[in-house]
Amino acid sequence: MAATEITKEQWAVSESYIAKIKEDNALFAIQNGRARLAHTETYGCQQNVNDTERIRGMLSKAGFEFTENAEEADLIIYNTCAVRENAEQKVFGRLGILKHMKESKKDLMIAMCGCMVQQEHITEKIKRVYGHVDLIFGTHALWRMPELLYRAMHEKGVVVDITPSDGAIAEDVPILRDKEQKAWVSIQYGCNNFCSYCIVPYVRGRERSRKPDVILNEVRNLVANGTTEISFLGQNVNSYGKDLDCDVDFSDILRMTNEIEGVKRIRFMTSHPKDLSDKLIYTIRDCDKVCKQLHLPVQAGSNKILKEMNRCYTKEEYLAKIDKIKKEIPGIALTTDIIVGFPTETNEDFKETLDILRYVRFDSIFSFIYSRREGTPAAKLDFVLSEEEIHKNFNELLEVQNQICKEKNLEYEGREELVLVDGESKTNKDCMQGRTDSGKIVNFKGSHDLTGKYVMVKITKAKQWSLDGEIIGGEN
Ligand code: 5AD
Ligand code: SF4
């Protein structure tokens, strides 16, 4: 059964509130000689980044302008993450600071949204301890933000909407994107996998796929506005389409996007290994615009732990897929996610995770120490290892992988790579920065007007986390 969509009538209600806020904001601008300013902060994954772009889209339509500086904002919105406890602690810390800010600036509005507040116990805590928060809305209420914000602007007390939804998709929400050359395009929301450690299925609901024509139209519109790199987003893109009434899977979406004139690069994340088909491997191989890069989270190396994590594959099955990918697409860049210190993990289990790293030789990994999430099955398990042992293992993991990263980067020295220029380098103001097809960061000397363009770069030096290079020409 395909997911329902927010109806035109429902969205019209949101639009009417956007118009009302716009009127308020116009009056504010006359009285204060400046526009009302909003400040957004995003925690967590790319899905949240994409959701913030929607929030900014709605705010912009309602007449808000934006500021990077929270201190000068009239509205502060935190789009939060619930995947690990430290992300939640960071937000609570920030809320503490905002309390003081609000004391000296009575009209400041504070809003919280996203996965963290979709959990009832968290919202209860915010209401109890952080009385200066004006608005709380969960992941399912994003499209209703205009109405909720309007109410929060006019009512006393906190406005809350964290009702779990029936999984409806809101297609009409406007998007204000950060970059022109690159865009995230969500193809699916939610997750059905219920990995035993993970909170995502509880806060984002069941898997819902967007319709293929809606996705492809979004891509065409982006290209018409100058975007050349498309990154498809979903918790498990490999199961895209299973809930649709038509016979289109993720490989088909990639192939159809590959045909769109003006698209130059296609990336995607995240793939669940259990659903990675041969068809997808051949599609990545055969489509010239699909970047030769794959993020395939393994999480752990021991079959016992994989089973307890409810990952639905064995180490052998994972490695067989990796072998097949490497055979079909030589040189493909592989990345993964690893969790260290799952409750029942022993030192022997952990050694099997190290074996996987040494065997696959990932280009890079995202590694996390297990974080207990209330309401998930793993939260009931007792730990085998002490905190100290888990940290020791985590450090060993980093050591092993750092060496592999450096060696993988060294393979690039002397190569000529096509790089899409992102802008000024984050580490060196005198340099520009961009990415290779495989996703490696390259720093090189060049002018700012190269941003958004493709340049050929000769790699001169491999570093731990990036490459240095020099421009040898424009795009062929
Ligand atoms: N603790 C630690 N890491 C987690 N992840 C998901 N849930 C947890 C948790 N409870 C990691 C997984 C996932 C990535 C996005 O976050 O590795 O792939
Ligand atoms: Fe969480 Fe597993 Fe779904 Fe990824 S696939 S979001 S780890 S439940």
Short mmCIF file of C-alpha atoms and ligand atoms in Angstrom, two decimals:
data_model
loop_
_atom_site.label_atom_id
_atom_site.label_comp_id
_atom_site.label_asym_id
_atom_site.label_seq_id
_atom_site.Cartn_x
_atom_site.Cartn_y
_atom_site.Cartn_z
CA MET A 1 0.00 0.00 0.00
CA ALA A 2 1.44 3.33 -1.06
CA ALA A 3 1.81 6.01 1.63
CA THR A 4 -0.88 8.67 1.67
CA GLU A 5 0.02 12.25 0.88
CA ILE A 6 -0.91 15.39 2.75
CA THR A 7 -3.87 16.67 0.74
CA LYS A 8 -3.95 20.02 -1.06
CA GLU A 9 -6.59 21.12 1.47
CA GLN A 10 -4.36 20.24 4.43
CA TRP A 11 -1.41 22.07 2.89
CA ALA A 12 -3.65 25.06 2.13
CA VAL A 13 -4.19 25.40 5.90
CA SER A 14 -0.41 25.58 6.43
CA GLU A 15 -0.15 28.12 3.62
CA SER A 16 -2.83 30.29 5.22
CA TYR A 17 -0.74 30.39 8.40
CA ILE A 18 2.39 31.22 6.38
CA ALA A 19 0.41 34.26 5.07
CA LYS A 20 -0.65 35.23 8.61
CA ILE A 21 2.93 35.04 9.92
CA LYS A 22 4.05 37.06 6.90
CA GLU A 23 1.63 39.83 7.88
CA ASP A 24 2.96 39.78 11.45
CA ASN A 25 6.51 39.88 10.17
CA ALA A 26 5.77 42.83 7.87
CA LEU A 27 4.44 44.77 10.84
CA PHE A 28 7.49 43.79 12.89
CA ALA A 29 9.76 45.07 10.08
CA ILE A 30 7.98 48.44 10.02
CA GLN A 31 8.18 48.81 13.81
CA ASN A 32 11.80 47.67 14.13
CA GLY A 33 13.35 48.79 10.87
CA ARG A 34 14.55 45.26 10.11
CA ALA A 35 13.19 41.84 9.21
CA ARG A 36 12.50 39.22 11.84
CA LEU A 37 15.53 36.93 12.01
CA ALA A 38 15.53 33.15 12.37
CA HIS A 39 18.47 30.98 13.38
CA THR A 40 18.40 27.22 12.70
CA GLU A 41 20.72 24.56 14.11
CA THR A 42 20.75 21.01 12.84
CA TYR A 43 21.96 17.94 14.71
CA GLY A 44 22.39 14.42 13.34
CA CYS A 45 22.00 12.96 9.88
CA GLN A 46 21.45 14.29 6.34
CA GLN A 47 17.73 13.61 6.66
CA ASN A 48 17.68 16.28 9.36
CA VAL A 49 19.72 18.61 7.16
CA ASN A 50 17.09 18.14 4.45
CA ASP A 51 14.25 18.71 6.96
CA THR A 52 15.90 21.95 8.09
CA GLU A 53 15.97 23.06 4.46
CA ARG A 54 12.17 22.58 4.46
CA ILE A 55 11.80 24.50 7.71
CA ARG A 56 13.85 27.35 6.23
CA GLY A 57 11.75 27.15 3.07
CA MET A 58 8.57 27.73 5.07
CA LEU A 59 10.15 30.45 7.22
CA SER A 60 11.49 32.28 4.19
CA LYS A 61 8.02 32.24 2.59
CA ALA A 62 6.67 33.66 5.84
CA GLY A 63 9.00 36.66 5.59
CA PHE A 64 11.78 35.58 7.94
CA GLU A 65 15.39 36.33 7.11
CA PHE A 66 18.21 34.23 8.51
CA THR A 67 21.21 34.77 10.76
CA GLU A 68 24.14 32.53 11.61
CA ASN A 69 24.41 34.28 14.95
CA ALA A 70 21.93 32.95 17.55
CA GLU A 71 22.41 36.06 19.69
CA GLU A 72 20.77 38.35 17.14
CA ALA A 73 17.90 35.97 16.28
CA ASP A 74 14.21 36.50 17.10
CA LEU A 75 13.45 32.81 16.52
CA ILE A 76 15.82 29.93 17.28
CA ILE A 77 14.98 26.44 16.03
CA TYR A 78 16.89 23.32 17.02
CA ASN A 79 16.34 20.37 14.71
CA THR A 80 17.44 17.54 17.00
CA CYS A 81 18.80 13.99 16.77
CA ALA A 82 18.03 10.99 19.00
CA VAL A 83 20.42 8.38 17.63
CA ARG A 84 22.96 8.73 20.46
CA GLU A 85 22.79 10.21 23.93
CA ASN A 86 25.61 12.71 23.40
CA ALA A 87 23.59 14.49 20.66
CA GLU A 88 20.74 14.88 23.17
CA GLN A 89 23.06 16.09 25.94
CA LYS A 90 24.47 18.75 23.61
CA VAL A 91 20.97 20.09 22.95
CA PHE A 92 20.09 20.16 26.65
CA GLY A 93 23.33 22.07 27.25
CA ARG A 94 22.36 24.62 24.57
CA LEU A 95 18.87 24.96 26.05
CA GLY A 96 20.44 25.88 29.38
CA ILE A 97 22.36 28.71 27.70
CA LEU A 98 19.22 29.90 25.88
CA LYS A 99 17.46 30.33 29.23
CA HIS A 100 19.80 33.21 30.04
CA MET A 101 19.43 34.65 26.57
CA LYS A 102 15.66 34.66 26.89
CA GLU A 103 15.82 36.41 30.28
CA SER A 104 17.44 39.40 28.62
CA LYS A 105 15.37 39.18 25.44
CA LYS A 106 11.75 38.48 26.37
CA ASP A 107 10.42 38.26 22.79
CA LEU A 108 12.87 35.58 21.73
CA MET A 109 11.04 32.47 20.50
CA ILE A 110 12.60 29.05 21.01
CA ALA A 111 11.45 26.01 19.03
CA MET A 112 12.59 22.40 19.09
CA CYS A 113 11.81 19.79 16.48
CA GLY A 114 13.10 16.50 15.07
CA CYS A 115 13.75 13.01 16.38
CA MET A 116 14.73 13.84 19.95
CA VAL A 117 11.45 15.60 20.77
CA GLN A 118 9.40 12.89 19.02
CA GLN A 119 10.14 10.83 22.19
CA GLU A 120 7.51 11.52 24.81
CA HIS A 121 9.84 11.25 27.82
CA ILE A 122 12.10 13.93 26.31
CA THR A 123 9.25 16.32 25.58
CA GLU A 124 7.97 15.82 29.14
CA LYS A 125 11.44 16.69 30.44
CA ILE A 126 11.62 19.84 28.29
CA LYS A 127 8.22 20.97 29.54
CA ARG A 128 9.25 20.27 33.14
CA VAL A 129 12.78 21.67 33.18
CA TYR A 130 13.04 24.08 30.26
CA GLY A 131 9.97 26.29 30.59
CA HIS A 132 11.47 28.87 28.22
CA VAL A 133 10.81 26.66 25.16
CA ASP A 134 7.81 28.01 23.18
CA LEU A 135 7.27 25.35 20.56
CA ILE A 136 7.92 21.60 20.24
CA PHE A 137 7.05 19.66 17.10
CA GLY A 138 8.04 16.12 16.15
CA THR A 139 9.15 14.64 12.84
CA HIS A 140 5.56 13.98 11.67
CA ALA A 141 4.38 17.56 12.27
CA LEU A 142 7.01 19.33 10.17
CA TRP A 143 4.52 20.41 7.48
CA ARG A 144 2.24 21.80 10.20
CA MET A 145 4.99 24.10 11.52
CA PRO A 146 3.37 27.33 10.18
CA GLU A 147 0.18 26.79 12.21
CA LEU A 148 2.09 25.69 15.31
CA LEU A 149 4.51 28.60 15.06
CA TYR A 150 1.67 31.09 14.61
CA ARG A 151 -0.04 29.71 17.70
CA ALA A 152 3.22 29.85 19.67
CA MET A 153 3.64 33.49 18.61
CA HIS A 154 0.18 34.37 19.91
CA GLU A 155 -0.56 31.98 22.80
CA LYS A 156 0.90 31.82 26.28
CA GLY A 157 2.65 28.57 27.26
CA VAL A 158 4.33 25.94 25.14
CA VAL A 159 2.68 24.62 21.93
CA VAL A 160 3.36 20.90 21.40
CA ASP A 161 2.65 18.49 18.52
CA ILE A 162 4.44 15.16 18.67
CA THR A 163 1.51 13.02 17.54
CA PRO A 164 2.79 9.95 15.69
CA SER A 165 1.32 10.09 12.17
CA ASP A 166 -0.14 7.49 9.86
CA GLY A 167 2.91 7.99 7.68
CA ALA A 168 1.58 10.59 5.28
CA ILE A 169 4.08 12.35 3.01
CA ALA A 170 4.02 16.16 2.61
CA GLU A 171 5.06 17.01 -0.97
CA ASP A 172 4.28 20.72 -1.11
CA VAL A 173 6.58 22.03 1.62
CA PRO A 174 8.95 24.58 0.03
CA ILE A 175 12.70 23.98 0.35
CA LEU A 176 15.40 26.59 0.86
CA ARG A 177 18.66 24.78 0.06
CA ASP A 178 22.12 25.60 1.33
CA LYS A 179 24.05 25.03 -1.86
CA GLU A 180 23.17 25.45 -5.50
CA GLN A 181 25.48 22.87 -7.03
CA LYS A 182 24.58 19.96 -4.75
CA ALA A 183 21.19 18.88 -3.44
CA TRP A 184 19.83 16.24 -1.11
CA VAL A 185 16.69 14.59 -2.41
CA SER A 186 14.73 12.40 0.01
CA ILE A 187 13.25 9.39 -1.72
CA GLN A 188 11.93 7.61 1.34
CA TYR A 189 11.08 8.37 4.95
CA GLY A 190 11.12 6.13 8.02
CA CYS A 191 12.57 2.68 8.59
CA ASN A 192 11.16 -0.85 8.99
CA ASN A 193 14.28 -2.60 10.15
CA PHE A 194 14.22 -2.25 13.91
CA CYS A 195 17.91 -2.89 14.51
CA SER A 196 17.85 -3.66 18.21
CA TYR A 197 19.99 -0.66 19.24
CA CYS A 198 18.32 1.97 17.06
CA ILE A 199 15.67 4.57 17.93
CA VAL A 200 15.02 5.70 14.33
CA PRO A 201 12.00 3.46 13.52
CA TYR A 202 10.30 4.72 16.70
CA VAL A 203 10.80 8.41 15.96
CA ARG A 204 10.52 8.45 12.17
CA GLY A 205 7.84 5.81 11.69
CA ARG A 206 7.48 3.11 9.01
CA GLU A 207 9.08 3.22 5.58
CA ARG A 208 7.25 5.42 3.06
CA SER A 209 8.55 5.87 -0.51
CA ARG A 210 7.93 9.02 -2.52
CA LYS A 211 6.47 8.44 -5.96
CA PRO A 212 9.04 8.09 -8.79
CA ASP A 213 7.56 10.92 -10.90
CA VAL A 214 7.66 13.29 -7.90
CA ILE A 215 11.33 12.44 -7.27
CA LEU A 216 12.32 12.80 -10.93
CA ASN A 217 10.45 16.09 -11.24
CA GLU A 218 12.31 17.41 -8.21
CA VAL A 219 15.60 16.42 -9.85
CA ARG A 220 14.62 18.11 -13.14
CA ASN A 221 13.70 21.32 -11.30
CA LEU A 222 16.98 21.27 -9.42
CA VAL A 223 18.96 20.86 -12.61
CA ALA A 224 17.04 23.75 -14.17
CA ASN A 225 18.27 25.86 -11.25
CA GLY A 226 21.93 24.93 -11.61
CA THR A 227 22.29 21.78 -9.50
CA THR A 228 24.55 19.10 -10.98
CA GLU A 229 25.05 16.69 -8.07
CA ILE A 230 22.09 14.82 -6.62
CA SER A 231 22.31 12.81 -3.37
CA PHE A 232 19.37 10.53 -2.78
CA LEU A 233 18.44 10.05 0.85
CA GLY A 234 16.65 7.35 2.79
CA GLN A 235 17.28 5.19 5.88
CA ASN A 236 17.40 2.16 3.61
CA VAL A 237 17.34 3.23 -0.05
CA ASN A 238 17.63 -0.42 -1.14
CA SER A 239 14.09 -1.12 -0.06
CA TYR A 240 12.75 1.94 -1.90
CA GLY A 241 9.51 1.21 -3.73
CA LYS A 242 8.45 -1.91 -1.80
CA ASP A 243 5.47 0.03 -0.45
CA LEU A 244 4.51 1.56 -3.81
CA ASP A 245 1.75 0.38 -6.11
CA CYS A 246 4.07 0.57 -9.13
CA ASP A 247 6.96 -1.70 -10.01
CA VAL A 248 9.88 0.69 -9.56
CA ASP A 249 12.87 -0.04 -7.33
CA PHE A 250 15.89 2.03 -6.31
CA SER A 251 18.03 0.82 -9.24
CA ASP A 252 15.31 2.08 -11.60
CA ILE A 253 15.41 5.51 -9.91
CA LEU A 254 19.18 5.61 -10.42
CA ARG A 255 18.90 4.59 -14.07
CA MET A 256 16.18 7.15 -14.79
CA THR A 257 18.16 9.90 -13.05
CA ASN A 258 21.24 8.90 -15.04
CA GLU A 259 19.27 9.76 -18.19
CA ILE A 260 18.42 13.30 -17.07
CA GLU A 261 20.42 15.87 -19.00
CA GLY A 262 22.33 18.25 -16.74
CA VAL A 263 22.79 15.76 -13.89
CA LYS A 264 26.50 15.07 -13.58
CA ARG A 265 26.86 13.14 -10.33
CA ILE A 266 24.51 10.89 -8.40
CA ARG A 267 25.19 9.74 -4.86
CA PHE A 268 22.98 8.03 -2.30
CA MET A 269 22.78 6.85 1.28
CA THR A 270 22.10 4.68 3.22
CA SER A 271 22.12 1.09 1.94
CA HIS A 272 21.23 -1.82 4.18
CA PRO A 273 23.45 -4.80 3.29
CA LYS A 274 20.58 -7.28 3.51
CA ASP A 275 18.71 -5.51 0.68
CA LEU A 276 21.69 -4.79 -1.58
CA SER A 277 20.82 -6.59 -4.82
CA ASP A 278 23.00 -7.66 -7.74
CA LYS A 279 20.80 -5.39 -9.83
CA LEU A 280 21.94 -2.38 -7.77
CA ILE A 281 25.61 -3.40 -8.10
CA TYR A 282 25.25 -3.62 -11.90
CA THR A 283 23.41 -0.29 -11.94
CA ILE A 284 26.21 1.49 -10.06
CA ARG A 285 28.69 -0.15 -12.45
CA ASP A 286 26.81 0.73 -15.63
CA CYS A 287 25.51 4.24 -14.94
CA ASP A 288 28.29 6.70 -15.73
CA LYS A 289 26.86 9.44 -13.50
CA VAL A 290 26.48 7.26 -10.41
CA CYS A 291 29.58 7.92 -8.31
CA LYS A 292 31.76 4.93 -7.63
CA GLN A 293 31.30 5.11 -3.91
CA LEU A 294 29.18 3.01 -1.57
CA HIS A 295 28.32 3.44 2.09
CA LEU A 296 27.42 0.00 3.44
CA PRO A 297 27.08 -0.08 7.23
CA VAL A 298 28.28 -3.38 8.70
CA GLN A 299 27.98 -2.32 12.40
CA ALA A 300 29.89 -5.34 13.79
CA GLY A 301 31.97 -8.32 12.71
CA SER A 302 30.72 -11.14 14.92
CA ASN A 303 27.73 -13.21 13.78
CA LYS A 304 26.50 -13.44 17.36
CA ILE A 305 26.43 -9.64 17.69
CA LEU A 306 24.94 -9.13 14.21
CA LYS A 307 22.11 -11.48 15.20
CA GLU A 308 21.52 -9.68 18.48
CA MET A 309 21.55 -6.39 16.60
CA ASN A 310 18.82 -7.85 14.32
CA ARG A 311 20.83 -6.93 11.23
CA CYS A 312 19.57 -9.97 9.24
CA TYR A 313 22.90 -10.87 7.60
CA THR A 314 26.00 -12.80 8.62
CA LYS A 315 29.59 -11.65 8.37
CA GLU A 316 30.06 -14.14 5.50
CA GLU A 317 27.06 -12.76 3.58
CA TYR A 318 28.30 -9.19 4.05
CA LEU A 319 31.79 -10.05 2.84
CA ALA A 320 30.43 -11.98 -0.17
CA LYS A 321 28.59 -8.81 -1.21
CA ILE A 322 31.76 -6.75 -0.74
CA ASP A 323 33.73 -9.25 -2.87
CA LYS A 324 31.12 -9.02 -5.61
CA ILE A 325 31.11 -5.18 -5.51
CA LYS A 326 34.91 -5.04 -5.72
CA LYS A 327 34.95 -7.51 -8.59
CA GLU A 328 32.29 -5.67 -10.61
CA ILE A 329 33.44 -2.12 -9.80
CA PRO A 330 37.21 -2.16 -9.28
CA GLY A 331 38.48 0.85 -7.32
CA ILE A 332 35.07 1.69 -5.80
CA ALA A 333 35.39 3.65 -2.54
CA LEU A 334 33.73 1.82 0.35
CA THR A 335 32.69 3.31 3.68
CA THR A 336 30.84 1.88 6.65
CA ASP A 337 29.37 2.45 10.12
CA ILE A 338 30.69 0.55 13.15
CA ILE A 339 29.27 0.34 16.67
CA VAL A 340 31.74 -0.59 19.41
CA GLY A 341 30.54 -1.88 22.78
CA PHE A 342 27.11 -3.33 21.97
CA PRO A 343 26.01 -4.70 25.39
CA THR A 344 26.77 -8.40 24.74
CA GLU A 345 29.98 -7.73 22.80
CA THR A 346 33.09 -9.47 24.18
CA ASN A 347 36.72 -8.75 23.29
CA GLU A 348 36.64 -11.80 20.98
CA ASP A 349 33.57 -10.41 19.17
CA PHE A 350 35.31 -7.05 18.80
CA LYS A 351 38.37 -8.71 17.22
CA GLU A 352 36.06 -9.91 14.44
CA THR A 353 35.10 -6.28 13.73
CA LEU A 354 38.81 -5.49 13.35
CA ASP A 355 39.11 -8.49 10.98
CA ILE A 356 36.39 -6.97 8.79
CA LEU A 357 38.24 -3.62 8.63
CA ARG A 358 41.48 -5.34 7.65
CA TYR A 359 39.76 -7.49 5.04
CA VAL A 360 37.59 -4.84 3.36
CA ARG A 361 39.98 -1.88 3.77
CA PHE A 362 37.27 0.77 3.83
CA ASP A 363 38.21 4.25 2.57
CA SER A 364 36.77 5.61 5.79
CA ILE A 365 34.46 4.57 8.60
CA PHE A 366 31.99 6.29 10.92
CA SER A 367 32.54 4.70 14.30
CA PHE A 368 30.37 5.05 17.38
CA ILE A 369 30.39 3.81 20.93
CA TYR A 370 27.09 2.08 21.63
CA SER A 371 24.59 4.42 23.28
CA ARG A 372 21.65 3.00 25.21
CA ARG A 373 18.32 4.21 23.76
CA GLU A 374 15.26 3.94 25.96
CA GLY A 375 12.51 1.85 24.39
CA THR A 376 14.79 -0.22 22.11
CA PRO A 377 15.24 -3.99 22.69
CA ALA A 378 19.01 -3.66 23.29
CA ALA A 379 18.38 -1.26 26.18
CA LYS A 380 17.35 -4.27 28.29
CA LEU A 381 20.65 -6.13 27.78
CA ASP A 382 23.46 -6.26 30.36
CA PHE A 383 26.99 -5.21 29.40
CA VAL A 384 29.79 -7.78 29.25
CA LEU A 385 32.64 -5.27 28.94
CA SER A 386 33.44 -2.37 31.25
CA GLU A 387 33.34 1.22 29.97
CA GLU A 388 37.12 1.28 30.12
CA GLU A 389 37.44 -1.85 27.98
CA ILE A 390 34.97 -0.46 25.44
CA HIS A 391 36.96 2.79 25.15
CA LYS A 392 40.17 0.81 24.74
CA ASN A 393 38.59 -1.20 21.91
CA PHE A 394 37.24 1.99 20.32
CA ASN A 395 40.73 3.52 20.29
CA GLU A 396 42.19 0.36 18.79
CA LEU A 397 39.54 0.48 16.06
CA LEU A 398 40.51 4.08 15.23
CA GLU A 399 44.19 3.17 15.14
CA VAL A 400 43.66 0.29 12.73
CA GLN A 401 41.39 2.34 10.47
CA ASN A 402 43.56 5.49 10.49
CA GLN A 403 46.43 3.48 9.05
CA ILE A 404 44.17 2.04 6.33
CA CYS A 405 42.77 5.52 5.51
CA LYS A 406 46.25 6.93 5.07
CA GLU A 407 47.29 4.02 2.84
CA LYS A 408 44.11 4.35 0.74
CA ASN A 409 44.73 8.09 0.33
CA LEU A 410 48.35 7.45 -0.73
CA GLU A 411 47.00 5.47 -3.70
CA TYR A 412 45.70 8.80 -5.05
CA GLU A 413 49.08 10.55 -5.25
CA GLY A 414 49.90 11.41 -8.87
CA ARG A 415 46.35 10.69 -10.09
CA GLU A 416 44.26 13.18 -12.05
CA GLU A 417 40.77 13.55 -10.60
CA LEU A 418 37.65 15.47 -11.63
CA VAL A 419 36.61 17.58 -8.63
CA LEU A 420 33.35 19.42 -8.01
CA VAL A 421 34.36 22.62 -6.18
CA ASP A 422 32.39 23.13 -2.94
CA GLY A 423 33.91 26.47 -1.94
CA GLU A 424 36.62 27.78 0.35
CA SER A 425 38.58 25.09 2.20
CA LYS A 426 37.45 24.49 5.77
CA THR A 427 41.02 23.97 6.96
CA ASN A 428 42.99 26.50 4.90
CA LYS A 429 41.49 29.89 3.94
CA ASP A 430 43.97 30.23 1.05
CA CYS A 431 42.62 27.12 -0.64
CA MET A 432 39.48 25.92 -2.31
CA GLN A 433 37.93 22.55 -1.52
CA GLY A 434 36.00 19.98 -3.50
CA ARG A 435 35.31 16.27 -3.83
CA THR A 436 36.37 13.55 -6.21
CA ASP A 437 33.87 11.14 -7.75
CA SER A 438 34.76 8.73 -4.92
CA GLY A 439 33.94 11.39 -2.30
CA LYS A 440 37.51 12.27 -1.21
CA ILE A 441 38.08 15.85 -0.06
CA VAL A 442 40.70 17.70 -2.13
CA ASN A 443 42.26 21.08 -1.25
CA PHE A 444 43.90 23.15 -3.97
CA LYS A 445 44.76 26.75 -4.88
CA GLY A 446 42.11 28.45 -6.99
CA SER A 447 39.75 31.39 -7.15
CA HIS A 448 36.39 31.60 -5.39
CA ASP A 449 34.47 31.81 -8.64
CA LEU A 450 35.28 28.15 -9.24
CA THR A 451 32.62 27.24 -6.67
CA GLY A 452 30.07 24.94 -8.28
CA LYS A 453 32.35 24.13 -11.23
CA TYR A 454 34.17 20.90 -12.08
CA VAL A 455 37.96 21.08 -12.40
CA MET A 456 40.66 18.52 -13.16
CA VAL A 457 43.09 18.32 -10.25
CA LYS A 458 46.38 16.47 -10.05
CA ILE A 459 46.79 14.97 -6.58
CA THR A 460 50.13 16.04 -5.17
CA LYS A 461 49.94 14.87 -1.55
CA ALA A 462 47.88 12.45 0.50
CA LYS A 463 47.03 13.45 4.05
CA GLN A 464 45.21 11.56 6.80
CA TRP A 465 41.72 12.93 6.04
CA SER A 466 42.13 14.72 2.71
CA LEU A 467 44.21 15.17 -0.42
CA ASP A 468 46.18 18.17 -1.68
CA GLY A 469 46.28 18.91 -5.39
CA GLU A 470 46.76 21.44 -8.13
CA ILE A 471 44.38 22.40 -10.90
CA ILE A 472 45.51 21.18 -14.30
CA GLY A 473 42.42 22.15 -16.27
CA GLY A 474 38.67 22.60 -16.50
CA GLU A 475 36.15 19.90 -17.16
CA ASN A 476 36.76 17.84 -20.31
N1 5AD B 1 24.44 3.75 19.59
C1 5AD B 1 25.51 3.98 18.81
N2 5AD B 1 25.43 4.13 17.48
C2 5AD B 1 24.22 4.02 16.91
N3 5AD B 1 23.82 4.12 15.62
C3 5AD B 1 22.48 3.96 15.57
N4 5AD B 1 21.99 3.76 16.82
C4 5AD B 1 23.05 3.78 17.65
C5 5AD B 1 23.20 3.63 19.06
N5 5AD B 1 22.15 3.38 19.86
C6 5AD B 1 24.76 4.32 14.51
C7 5AD B 1 24.71 3.16 13.52
C8 5AD B 1 24.01 3.78 12.34
C9 5AD B 1 24.47 5.22 12.44
C10 5AD B 1 23.66 6.19 11.67
O1 5AD B 1 24.40 5.49 13.81
O2 5AD B 1 26.03 2.81 13.20
O3 5AD B 1 24.36 3.18 11.11
FE1 SF4 B 2 18.35 2.34 12.51
FE2 SF4 B 2 18.77 -0.08 11.44
FE3 SF4 B 2 16.87 1.56 10.40
FE4 SF4 B 2 19.45 2.16 10.07
S1 SF4 B 2 18.42 0.33 9.26
S2 SF4 B 2 17.81 3.57 10.70
S3 SF4 B 2 20.38 1.43 11.99
S4 SF4 B 2 16.89 0.62 12.46
#
